[in-house]
XYZ file of C-alpha atoms in Angstrom:
116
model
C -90.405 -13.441 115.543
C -92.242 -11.099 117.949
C -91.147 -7.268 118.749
C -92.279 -5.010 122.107
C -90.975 -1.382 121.315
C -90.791 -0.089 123.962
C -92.314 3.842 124.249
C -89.262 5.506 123.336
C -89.337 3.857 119.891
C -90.818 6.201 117.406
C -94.556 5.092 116.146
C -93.489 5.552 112.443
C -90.490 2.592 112.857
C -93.447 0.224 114.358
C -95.925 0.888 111.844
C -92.600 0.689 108.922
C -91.570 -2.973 110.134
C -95.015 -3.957 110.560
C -96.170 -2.576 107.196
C -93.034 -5.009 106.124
C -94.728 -8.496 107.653
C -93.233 -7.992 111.687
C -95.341 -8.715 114.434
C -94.372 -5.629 116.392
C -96.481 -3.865 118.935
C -95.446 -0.896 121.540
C -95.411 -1.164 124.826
C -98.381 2.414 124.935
C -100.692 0.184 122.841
C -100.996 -2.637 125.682
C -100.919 -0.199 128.845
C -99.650 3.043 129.283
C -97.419 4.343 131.682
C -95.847 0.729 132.382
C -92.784 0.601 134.473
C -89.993 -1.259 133.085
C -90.275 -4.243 135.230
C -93.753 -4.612 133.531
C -92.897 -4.048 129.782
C -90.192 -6.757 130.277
C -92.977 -9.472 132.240
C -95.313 -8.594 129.078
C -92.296 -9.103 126.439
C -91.810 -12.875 128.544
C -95.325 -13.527 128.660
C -96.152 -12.439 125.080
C -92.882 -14.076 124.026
C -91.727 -11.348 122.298
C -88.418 -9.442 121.691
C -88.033 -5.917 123.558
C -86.775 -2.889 121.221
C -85.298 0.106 123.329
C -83.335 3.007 123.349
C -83.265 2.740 127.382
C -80.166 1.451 129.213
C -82.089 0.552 132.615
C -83.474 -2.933 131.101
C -80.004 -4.032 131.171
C -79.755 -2.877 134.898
C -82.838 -5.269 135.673
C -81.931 -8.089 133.985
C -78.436 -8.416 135.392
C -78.210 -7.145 138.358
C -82.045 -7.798 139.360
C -81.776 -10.918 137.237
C -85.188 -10.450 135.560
C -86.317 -12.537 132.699
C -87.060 -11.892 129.536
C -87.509 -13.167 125.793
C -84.809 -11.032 123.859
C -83.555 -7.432 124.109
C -82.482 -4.891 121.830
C -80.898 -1.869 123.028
C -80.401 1.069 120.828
C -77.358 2.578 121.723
C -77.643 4.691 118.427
C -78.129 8.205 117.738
C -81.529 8.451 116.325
C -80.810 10.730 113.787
C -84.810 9.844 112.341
C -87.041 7.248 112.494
C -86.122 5.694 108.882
C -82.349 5.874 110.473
C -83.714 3.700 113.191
C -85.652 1.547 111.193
C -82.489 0.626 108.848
C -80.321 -0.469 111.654
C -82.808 -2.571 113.023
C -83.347 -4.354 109.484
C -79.691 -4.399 109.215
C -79.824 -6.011 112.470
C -82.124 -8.817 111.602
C -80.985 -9.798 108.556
C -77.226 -10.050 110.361
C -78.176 -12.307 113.512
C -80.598 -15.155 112.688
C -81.544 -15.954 116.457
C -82.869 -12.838 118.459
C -83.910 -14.890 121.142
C -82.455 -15.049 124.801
C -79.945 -12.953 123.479
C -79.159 -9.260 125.397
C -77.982 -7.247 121.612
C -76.550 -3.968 122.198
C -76.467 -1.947 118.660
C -74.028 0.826 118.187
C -73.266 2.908 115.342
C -70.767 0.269 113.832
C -71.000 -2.905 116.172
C -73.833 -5.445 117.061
C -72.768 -6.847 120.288
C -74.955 -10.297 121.799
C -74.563 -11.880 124.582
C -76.866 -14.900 125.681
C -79.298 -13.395 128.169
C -79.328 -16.345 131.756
């Protein structure tokens, strides 16, 4: 499995799951400045899974109707970058397929739904 984090993801979570074995890479290491409409044609084309804290992807991809490979949206309070870094582990070792799935994380509640 492949991760974008998006630029809003902290650099120390990155470099902790990818010190762990993930293929991760932020979206500020490819290009910076991307809009979001580009981060989510790079996360297609690279085939890999978008991490982000911000709620506009899911404005693209349903009401534009914009592709992409996976999404996870953060709706967490990042009380520190280890804090993040746990609920995304507890995240993947929960749901086995992270693919063409939308995944909204709260607190207490993984929410998927299959992205179209």
């Amino acid at each position: 499995m492949k991760f974008l984090a998006n630029e809003n993801i902290p650099i120390s979570v990155t470099k902790g799951l990818a010190t762990l074995g993930y293929d991760i890479v932020r979206a500020d290491e490819i290009k910076k400045g991307m809009t979001d409409s580009e981060i989510l044609d790079i996360s297609l084309a690279e085939g890999r899974v978008l991490i982000t804290f911000d709620k506009d992807f899911a404005e693209l991809i349903v009401k534009e109707k914009k592709k992409a490979r996976g999404v996870i949206l953060l709706r967490i309070e990042p009380k520190s970058a280890d804090f993040i870094k746990e609920r995304l582990l507890a995240l993947f070792s929960k749901v086995s397929a992270l693919e063409q799935k939308f995944i909204i994380v709260k607190e207490n509640v993984i929410r998927e739904r299959p992205l179209k």
